[in-house]
Amino acid sequence: MSIKSDRWQNLLSDDSLWKSYNEYVNKWEKSIGSFLQFDADKTKGDSSSDGLLKGMPFGVKDNIAVKGFDMTCGSKILENFNCPYTSTAVQKLQGAGAVVVGKMNMDEFGMGSSTDNSALGETNNPWDKSRVAGGSSGGSAASVAAGQVPFALGSDTGGSVRQPASFCGVYGLKPTYGTVSRYGLTAYASSLETIGICAESTAITRDVFNTMKGIDNMDNTTVDYKPSGKDDTEIIAVLKVGENDLSEDVLNSYRVSQQRLKDLGYKLIEVELPTLKYVVPAYYVIATAEASANLARFNGIRYGLAQKGAETPSDLMQMSRNSGFGDEVKLRILLGTYVLRSGFQDQYYHRAQKIRTAILNDFNRIFEEADALMLPVFPTAAFRHGSSDLTQLQQKAADLYTCSANLAGLPALAVPSTIEKGLPVGVQFTAPAFEEERLFRISEKLEEIFPAQKPEGFSEEWKI
Amino acid sequence: MKYQSFVGLEIHIQLISKTKVFCSCPNHFGDEPNSNVCPVCLGYPGALPSLNEEAVFKALKVCKALDCYINEKVIFDRKNYFYPDMPKNYQITQFESPFGVDGFFNLELDDGSIKKIRIHDVHLEEDAGKMIHDGYQSRLDYNRAGTPLLEIVTEPDLVAGRDAELFVQQFRQMVRYLDVTDGNMEEGSLRCDANTSINLPGKGLGTKTEVKNLNSSRFVNKALTYEIKRHGKVIDKGGEIIQETRLWDEKTSTSKSMRTKEDSHDYRYFPEPDLPPYRVTDVLMKEVEDSMVELPNDRKKRYMDDLKLSFDQAAFITGERKTADWFDSLLSIGSDANQAASWLSGDIQKILNKEDVLLENSPFIPKRIKELFELINDKKISNNIGKEVLQAIFKEDKDPSVIVKDKGLEQVSDSGAVEKIVEEVLAAHPAVVDAVRAGDDKQVGFLMGQLMKATGGKVNPQMAREIIVNKIKLDISGDSQSRDPKIIEKGSEK
Ligand SMILES: [Zn+2]
């Protein structure tokens, strides 16, 4: 399979096409603000490589390193940080002919589910500007939904690619942990996160994934890619959900998805994940613990915001961190510092690791009977900006369906399903490690009959 | 001594390796500040560590030499604390499952007895950069950041400052033998922190204090001796030792408090998620074992037991591995151990000291020294001429045979030639000849001196003496044919 979207192929080499594309991007930017940096001139014509992705423009979440672009991570502390190197994943895409056109907005350091935690700009959902695009890879998902780019890289620590993909109606892949190099991905929670993909089709998702995967000497956690070879699915396990677990719209969509799979000839079995109720606390313990160390490097000394008026190096560190980090980031650093205190690790960190093993065991049990597991992405469709629909705490609790795959290191794909009251709702599939192709095939079958819907204002020819 | 004292050491060594421990920057000192840096060792966002196998190999060599148990699953941990010279504000180190645990070191005490010092663990970690305070400025150099450090932690099995001093010296010698570090304490490639506590006999460990920044083995001794005495004084007065970290001040020869336990860090260790557990394979361990060398104390023992060298000679030769290797290679081509040892610790070392040159970099290659010994042993040159030849080897960087030939230093051992010279000397000193004939044998020495003076010392002294005596007192020494036939033969061959 290769990419069908010929419309992107000549974009960079055809000046008039490029001009209308630029206008199209700018028009959408006024209403959605998906980019933190869009710098067409710098990269245009930089598609020298001939490859699978030749000429394809793409966006990169602003926590992934691309030399020559800034890398802000949506934070004031890195607002003026010009990145001196390129991540392995982006290098591989560039090697296949794809061209970075910009850096995408995100929740500060990936901490959030709405992109509202970005210190540097607001991103709106292309389907409804009063609503969030999701997060933390909100800019990536929104730009793909609006047709600004065919795909954009995100990062998924607890659902940060799949949830915004679902909110915006695009495909969102979190690969198996260790298959895509994290070299160049600003670390939030190293043991949980991977670089992920938001894309307009399953085919593009597949091509981008296959281009990026592989062992990297710069990332010792990358592993040999060894799928079982069983790419086709017969039995799909479906997570049993209660009436109150999901919003009415999402519950409805979830049922429609099941019916569609039945119609496509899959055998469905209903399953439960007994550990699911523990995953959110476990996820937040591990994520914040790792974050407290990962974010310690931002101290204003070698790069980033250096607060003026400091008299000693330690003053400089404290003042820069105090003014450079947003509240959510500070909260998570404090939480992480708390759970790692000596004498408290058994209660928090070690316990969380046990839950991690337990959820993986849950999944493994299911995969003895089924080829893949279907589960919701998020309990609601895109919510409104601010905390009127969901408080910050409710947003965290809602990570349960997505963060399980991160705890277990498994691949998971969010697939656009239905439109409910004008908002897209996706559904999620997960499979054993390295079985991305299995997920792509399920997604492709659904896509053939129920292709992703487009928001109003979307144009394949970049017509305003 | 009323109290029992306990001393433990934490020794950091900078490992020799081509690159830093988690990136490909050169592990090299003395370069332009901040020239050996990259996104990884500067802690740039998104950069990840990747483990350097050379550092792992050297860590395992030390573990092996200390007879440690090697953990099957080696884990790296993050040690969290903020310091401006630490790029990530955490240090990648090892806490729960380091490379080696439960080893020991056979410490040789001053009386020659051996004390087994238990090793708690051996772990690999990264070094920090350097902060230089310069007037109102603080400047940072990250060339050292991320270079490989190996930390060796002993159990508190040492008793006194002198023990610790010996430990540092012998340990340093060992790691230099292993070629894992240059062990230079002044430059900080071997750093030592020492902890001590005292208690009444039978009461176990007391409250310990730690002294940091000890950059010579002598200071380790002084600081510990001071601390043990200080603890004693405090306890004698009914006071209590506060658990704390202290700094040794060489100027005043005292230690002073740096921080107490209350302000010590909670390092919040947790496993480094960026480095998967490292599995030490049998293949790797085999390679490590194959690379092991005879360690200095074993070598010293062998020299004394098998080669019958004196303690001082053996200690001198085994002091540096390269010296001992040189010595062994001299022996392996057939030289005598005693002759080699006495020349090495005598004249050779004298020249090297004077000229400030290392043996391994000098023109004294074993083959030449062997040749020199042969010239002496075959009586082609005298021992004294041999010393002259040695000087010439150093100055001219030539083989001894060439030097002897060029300078015409070969002994005259041809009996006819010697007789001729003897006759000349005797003729010049008739009064002395008479005295000898009258029984004053001491005067033979005078005649020998004259002979040597006349020939520049080149005459085979033994032969010359015999000829003198025979010529003067034929009636005393009898037939001149009783001379060593070998010498005659050799002389006649010419
Ligand atoms: Zn480096």
Coordinates of N, CA, C and O in Angstrom, one line a residue, chain B residues 242-346:
Chain B
I242 N 28.0 14.3 65.4 CA 26.9 14.6 64.5 C 27.2 14.0 63.2 O 28.3 14.1 62.7
Q243 N 26.3 13.2 62.6 CA 26.5 12.7 61.3 C 26.5 13.8 60.3 O 25.6 14.6 60.2
E244 N 27.7 14.0 59.7 CA 27.8 15.1 58.8 C 28.9 14.9 57.7 O 29.7 13.9 57.8
T245 N 28.9 15.8 56.8 CA 30.0 15.8 55.8 C 30.9 16.9 56.1 O 30.5 18.0 56.3
R246 N 32.2 16.6 56.1 CA 33.2 17.6 56.4 C 34.2 17.8 55.3 O 34.4 16.9 54.4
L247 N 34.8 19.0 55.3 CA 35.9 19.2 54.3 C 37.2 19.3 54.9 O 37.4 19.9 56.0
W248 N 38.2 18.7 54.3 CA 39.6 18.7 54.8 C 40.3 20.0 54.3 O 40.2 20.3 53.1
D249 N 40.8 20.7 55.3 CA 41.6 21.9 54.9 C 43.1 21.6 55.1 O 43.5 21.6 56.3
E250 N 43.8 21.5 54.0 CA 45.2 21.1 54.2 C 46.0 22.2 54.8 O 47.0 22.0 55.5
K251 N 45.6 23.5 54.6 CA 46.4 24.6 55.1 C 46.4 24.6 56.6 O 47.5 24.8 57.2
T252 N 45.2 24.3 57.2 CA 45.2 24.3 58.7 C 45.3 22.9 59.3 O 45.3 22.8 60.5
S253 N 45.3 21.9 58.4 CA 45.3 20.5 58.8 C 44.2 20.2 59.8 O 44.3 19.6 60.8
T254 N 43.0 20.8 59.4 CA 41.8 20.5 60.2 C 40.7 20.2 59.2 O 40.7 20.5 58.1
S255 N 39.6 19.6 59.8 CA 38.4 19.4 59.0 C 37.3 20.3 59.5 O 37.3 20.6 60.7
K256 N 36.5 20.8 58.6 CA 35.4 21.6 59.1 C 34.0 21.1 58.4 O 34.0 20.6 57.3
S257 N 33.0 21.4 59.2 CA 31.7 20.9 58.7 C 31.2 21.5 57.4 O 31.4 22.7 57.2
M258 N 30.7 20.7 56.5 CA 30.2 21.2 55.2 C 28.7 21.2 55.3 O 28.0 22.2 55.0
R259 N 28.1 20.0 55.6 CA 26.6 20.0 55.8 C 26.3 18.8 56.7 O 27.0 17.8 56.7
T260 N 25.3 19.0 57.5 CA 24.8 17.9 58.4 C 23.8 17.1 57.7 O 23.3 17.4 56.6
K261 N 23.4 16.0 58.3 CA 22.5 15.1 57.8 C 21.1 15.7 57.5 O 20.5 15.5 56.5
E262 N 20.8 16.7 58.3 CA 19.5 17.4 58.2 C 19.4 18.1 56.8 O 18.4 18.1 56.2
D263 N 20.5 18.7 56.4 CA 20.4 19.4 55.1 C 20.9 18.5 53.9 O 21.2 19.0 52.9
S264 N 21.0 17.2 54.2 CA 21.4 16.4 53.1 C 20.3 16.1 52.1 O 19.1 16.3 52.5
H265 N 20.6 15.8 50.9 CA 19.6 15.7 49.9 C 18.8 14.4 50.0 O 19.3 13.4 50.5
D266 N 17.6 14.4 49.6 CA 16.8 13.2 49.3 C 17.0 13.0 47.8 O 16.4 13.8 47.0
Y267 N 17.8 12.1 47.4 CA 18.1 12.0 45.9 C 17.0 11.4 45.1 O 17.1 11.4 43.9
R268 N 16.0 10.9 45.7 CA 14.8 10.4 45.0 C 15.2 9.5 43.8 O 14.8 9.6 42.7
Y269 N 16.1 8.5 44.1 CA 16.5 7.5 43.1 C 15.4 6.8 42.5 O 14.4 6.4 43.1
F270 N 15.4 6.6 41.2 CA 14.5 5.7 40.5 C 15.2 5.2 39.2 O 16.1 5.9 38.7
P271 N 14.7 4.1 38.7 CA 15.4 3.5 37.6 C 15.4 4.4 36.3 O 14.4 5.0 36.0
E272 N 16.5 4.5 35.7 CA 16.6 5.4 34.5 C 15.8 4.8 33.3 O 16.2 3.7 32.8
P273 N 14.7 5.4 33.0 CA 13.9 4.8 31.9 C 14.5 4.9 30.5 O 14.0 4.2 29.7
D274 N 15.5 5.7 30.4 CA 16.1 5.8 29.0 C 17.1 4.7 28.7 O 17.6 4.6 27.6
L275 N 17.5 4.0 29.8 CA 18.5 2.9 29.5 C 17.9 1.6 30.0 O 17.6 1.4 31.2
P276 N 17.7 0.6 29.1 CA 17.1 -0.6 29.6 C 18.1 -1.4 30.4 O 19.3 -1.1 30.3
P277 N 17.7 -2.3 31.3 CA 18.6 -3.0 32.1 C 19.7 -3.7 31.2 O 19.4 -4.2 30.1
Y278 N 20.9 -3.6 31.7 CA 22.0 -4.1 30.9 C 22.3 -5.5 31.3 O 22.5 -5.8 32.5
R279 N 22.4 -6.4 30.4 CA 22.6 -7.8 30.7 C 24.1 -8.2 30.4 O 24.5 -8.0 29.2
V280 N 24.8 -8.6 31.4 CA 26.2 -8.9 31.2 C 26.2 -10.4 30.7 O 25.8 -11.3 31.4
T281 N 26.7 -10.6 29.4 CA 26.7 -11.9 28.8 C 27.9 -12.7 29.2 O 28.9 -12.1 29.6
D282 N 27.8 -14.0 29.1 CA 29.0 -14.9 29.3 C 30.1 -14.5 28.4 O 31.3 -14.6 28.8
V283 N 29.8 -14.2 27.1 CA 30.8 -13.9 26.1 C 31.6 -12.7 26.6 O 32.8 -12.7 26.5
L284 N 30.8 -11.7 27.0 CA 31.5 -10.5 27.5 C 32.4 -10.7 28.7 O 33.6 -10.3 28.8
M285 N 31.9 -11.5 29.6 CA 32.7 -11.8 30.8 C 33.9 -12.6 30.5 O 35.0 -12.4 31.1
K286 N 33.8 -13.4 29.5 CA 35.0 -14.2 29.0 C 36.0 -13.2 28.5 O 37.2 -13.3 28.8
E287 N 35.6 -12.3 27.7 CA 36.5 -11.3 27.1 C 37.2 -10.5 28.3 O 38.3 -10.2 28.2
V288 N 36.4 -10.1 29.3 CA 36.9 -9.4 30.4 C 38.0 -10.3 31.1 O 39.1 -9.8 31.4
E289 N 37.7 -11.5 31.3 CA 38.6 -12.4 32.0 C 39.9 -12.5 31.2 O 41.0 -12.5 31.7
D290 N 39.7 -12.7 29.9 CA 40.9 -12.8 29.0 C 41.8 -11.5 29.0 O 43.0 -11.6 28.7
S291 N 41.2 -10.4 29.3 CA 41.9 -9.2 29.3 C 42.6 -8.9 30.7 O 43.3 -7.9 30.8
M292 N 42.4 -9.8 31.6 CA 42.9 -9.5 33.0 C 44.4 -9.7 33.0 O 45.0 -10.5 32.2
V293 N 45.1 -8.9 33.8 CA 46.6 -9.0 34.0 C 46.9 -9.4 35.4 O 46.0 -9.4 36.3
E294 N 48.1 -9.9 35.6 CA 48.6 -10.2 36.9 C 48.6 -8.9 37.7 O 49.1 -7.9 37.3
L295 N 47.9 -9.0 38.9 CA 47.8 -7.7 39.7 C 49.0 -7.5 40.5 O 49.8 -8.4 40.8
P296 N 49.3 -6.2 40.8 CA 50.6 -5.9 41.4 C 51.0 -6.7 42.7 O 52.1 -7.1 42.8
N297 N 50.1 -6.9 43.6 CA 50.5 -7.7 44.8 C 50.8 -9.1 44.5 O 51.7 -9.7 45.1
D298 N 50.1 -9.7 43.5 CA 50.4 -11.1 43.1 C 51.8 -11.1 42.4 O 52.6 -12.0 42.6
R299 N 52.0 -10.1 41.6 CA 53.3 -10.0 40.9 C 54.5 -9.9 41.9 O 55.5 -10.5 41.7
K300 N 54.3 -9.0 42.8 CA 55.3 -8.8 43.8 C 55.7 -10.1 44.6 O 56.8 -10.4 44.8
K301 N 54.6 -10.8 44.9 CA 54.8 -12.1 45.6 C 55.6 -13.0 44.8 O 56.5 -13.7 45.2
R302 N 55.2 -13.1 43.5 CA 55.9 -14.0 42.6 C 57.4 -13.6 42.5 O 58.2 -14.5 42.5
Y303 N 57.7 -12.3 42.4 CA 59.1 -11.9 42.3 C 59.9 -12.3 43.5 O 61.0 -12.7 43.4
M304 N 59.2 -12.2 44.7 CA 59.9 -12.6 45.9 C 60.1 -14.1 46.0 O 61.1 -14.6 46.4
D305 N 58.9 -14.8 45.8 CA 59.0 -16.2 46.0 C 59.8 -17.0 44.9 O 60.6 -17.8 45.2
D306 N 59.5 -16.7 43.7 CA 60.1 -17.4 42.6 C 61.4 -16.9 42.1 O 62.3 -17.6 41.8
L307 N 61.6 -15.6 42.1 CA 62.8 -15.0 41.6 C 63.8 -14.6 42.7 O 64.9 -14.1 42.5
K308 N 63.3 -14.7 43.9 CA 64.1 -14.4 45.1 C 64.6 -13.0 45.2 O 65.7 -12.7 45.6
L309 N 63.7 -12.1 44.7 CA 64.1 -10.7 44.8 C 63.8 -10.2 46.2 O 62.9 -10.8 46.9
S310 N 64.5 -9.1 46.6 CA 64.2 -8.6 47.9 C 62.8 -7.9 47.9 O 62.3 -7.6 46.8
F311 N 62.2 -7.7 49.1 CA 61.0 -7.0 49.1 C 61.1 -5.6 48.4 O 60.2 -5.2 47.6
D312 N 62.1 -4.9 48.8 CA 62.3 -3.5 48.2 C 62.4 -3.6 46.7 O 61.8 -2.8 46.0
Q313 N 63.2 -4.5 46.2 CA 63.3 -4.6 44.7 C 62.0 -5.0 44.1 O 61.6 -4.4 43.1
A314 N 61.3 -6.0 44.6 CA 60.1 -6.4 44.1 C 59.0 -5.3 44.1 O 58.3 -5.1 43.2
A315 N 59.0 -4.6 45.2 CA 58.1 -3.5 45.4 C 58.4 -2.4 44.3 O 57.5 -1.8 43.7
F316 N 59.7 -2.1 44.2 CA 60.1 -1.1 43.2 C 59.6 -1.5 41.8 O 59.0 -0.7 41.1
I317 N 59.9 -2.7 41.4 CA 59.7 -3.1 40.0 C 58.2 -3.2 39.8 O 57.7 -2.9 38.7
T318 N 57.4 -3.7 40.7 CA 56.0 -3.8 40.5 C 55.2 -2.5 40.7 O 54.0 -2.4 40.5
G319 N 55.9 -1.4 41.1 CA 55.2 -0.2 41.4 C 54.4 0.3 40.2 O 53.3 0.7 40.3
E320 N 55.0 0.2 39.0 CA 54.2 0.5 37.8 C 54.2 -0.7 36.9 O 55.2 -1.4 36.7
R321 N 53.0 -1.0 36.3 CA 52.9 -2.2 35.5 C 53.9 -2.1 34.3 O 54.5 -3.2 34.0
K322 N 54.1 -1.0 33.8 CA 55.0 -0.9 32.6 C 56.4 -1.3 33.0 O 57.2 -1.9 32.2
T323 N 56.8 -0.9 34.2 CA 58.2 -1.3 34.7 C 58.2 -2.8 34.8 O 59.2 -3.4 34.4
A324 N 57.2 -3.4 35.5 CA 57.2 -4.8 35.7 C 57.1 -5.6 34.3 O 57.8 -6.6 34.2
D325 N 56.4 -5.0 33.4 CA 56.3 -5.7 32.1 C 57.6 -5.6 31.4 O 58.1 -6.6 30.8
W326 N 58.3 -4.5 31.6 CA 59.7 -4.3 31.0 C 60.6 -5.4 31.6 O 61.3 -6.1 30.9
F327 N 60.5 -5.5 32.9 CA 61.3 -6.4 33.6 C 61.1 -7.9 33.1 O 62.0 -8.6 32.9
D328 N 59.8 -8.2 33.0 CA 59.4 -9.6 32.6 C 59.9 -9.8 31.2 O 60.3 -11.0 30.9
S329 N 59.8 -8.8 30.3 CA 60.2 -9.1 29.0 C 61.7 -9.2 28.9 O 62.3 -10.0 28.1
L330 N 62.5 -8.6 29.8 CA 63.9 -8.7 29.8 C 64.3 -10.1 30.3 O 65.1 -10.8 29.7
L331 N 63.5 -10.6 31.2 CA 63.7 -12.0 31.7 C 63.3 -13.0 30.6 O 64.0 -14.0 30.5
S332 N 62.3 -12.7 29.9 CA 61.8 -13.7 28.9 C 62.8 -13.9 27.8 O 62.8 -14.9 27.1
I333 N 63.7 -12.9 27.6 CA 64.7 -13.1 26.5 C 66.0 -13.6 27.1 O 67.0 -13.7 26.4
G334 N 66.0 -14.0 28.4 CA 67.1 -14.8 28.9 C 68.0 -14.1 29.9 O 69.0 -14.7 30.3
S335 N 67.6 -12.9 30.3 CA 68.5 -12.3 31.3 C 68.2 -12.8 32.7 O 67.1 -13.3 33.0
D336 N 69.2 -12.6 33.6 CA 69.1 -13.1 34.9 C 68.3 -12.1 35.8 O 68.5 -10.9 35.7
A337 N 67.4 -12.7 36.6 CA 66.5 -11.8 37.4 C 67.3 -10.9 38.3 O 66.9 -9.7 38.5
N338 N 68.3 -11.4 39.0 CA 69.0 -10.6 40.0 C 69.8 -9.5 39.3 O 69.8 -8.3 39.8
Q339 N 70.5 -9.9 38.3 CA 71.2 -8.8 37.5 C 70.2 -7.8 37.0 O 70.5 -6.6 37.2
A340 N 69.1 -8.2 36.4 CA 68.1 -7.3 35.9 C 67.6 -6.4 37.0 O 67.5 -5.2 36.8
A341 N 67.2 -7.0 38.1 CA 66.6 -6.2 39.2 C 67.6 -5.2 39.8 O 67.3 -4.0 40.0
S342 N 68.9 -5.6 39.9 CA 69.8 -4.6 40.5 C 70.2 -3.5 39.6 O 70.3 -2.4 40.0
W343 N 70.3 -3.8 38.3 CA 70.5 -2.7 37.3 C 69.3 -1.8 37.2 O 69.4 -0.6 37.2
L344 N 68.1 -2.4 37.2 CA 66.9 -1.6 37.0 C 66.7 -0.7 38.2 O 66.5 0.5 38.0
S345 N 66.8 -1.3 39.4 CA 66.6 -0.4 40.6 C 67.8 0.5 40.9 O 67.7 1.4 41.6
G346 N 68.9 0.2 40.2 CA 70.1 1.0 40.4 C 70.4 2.0 39.3 O 69.7 3.0 39.2

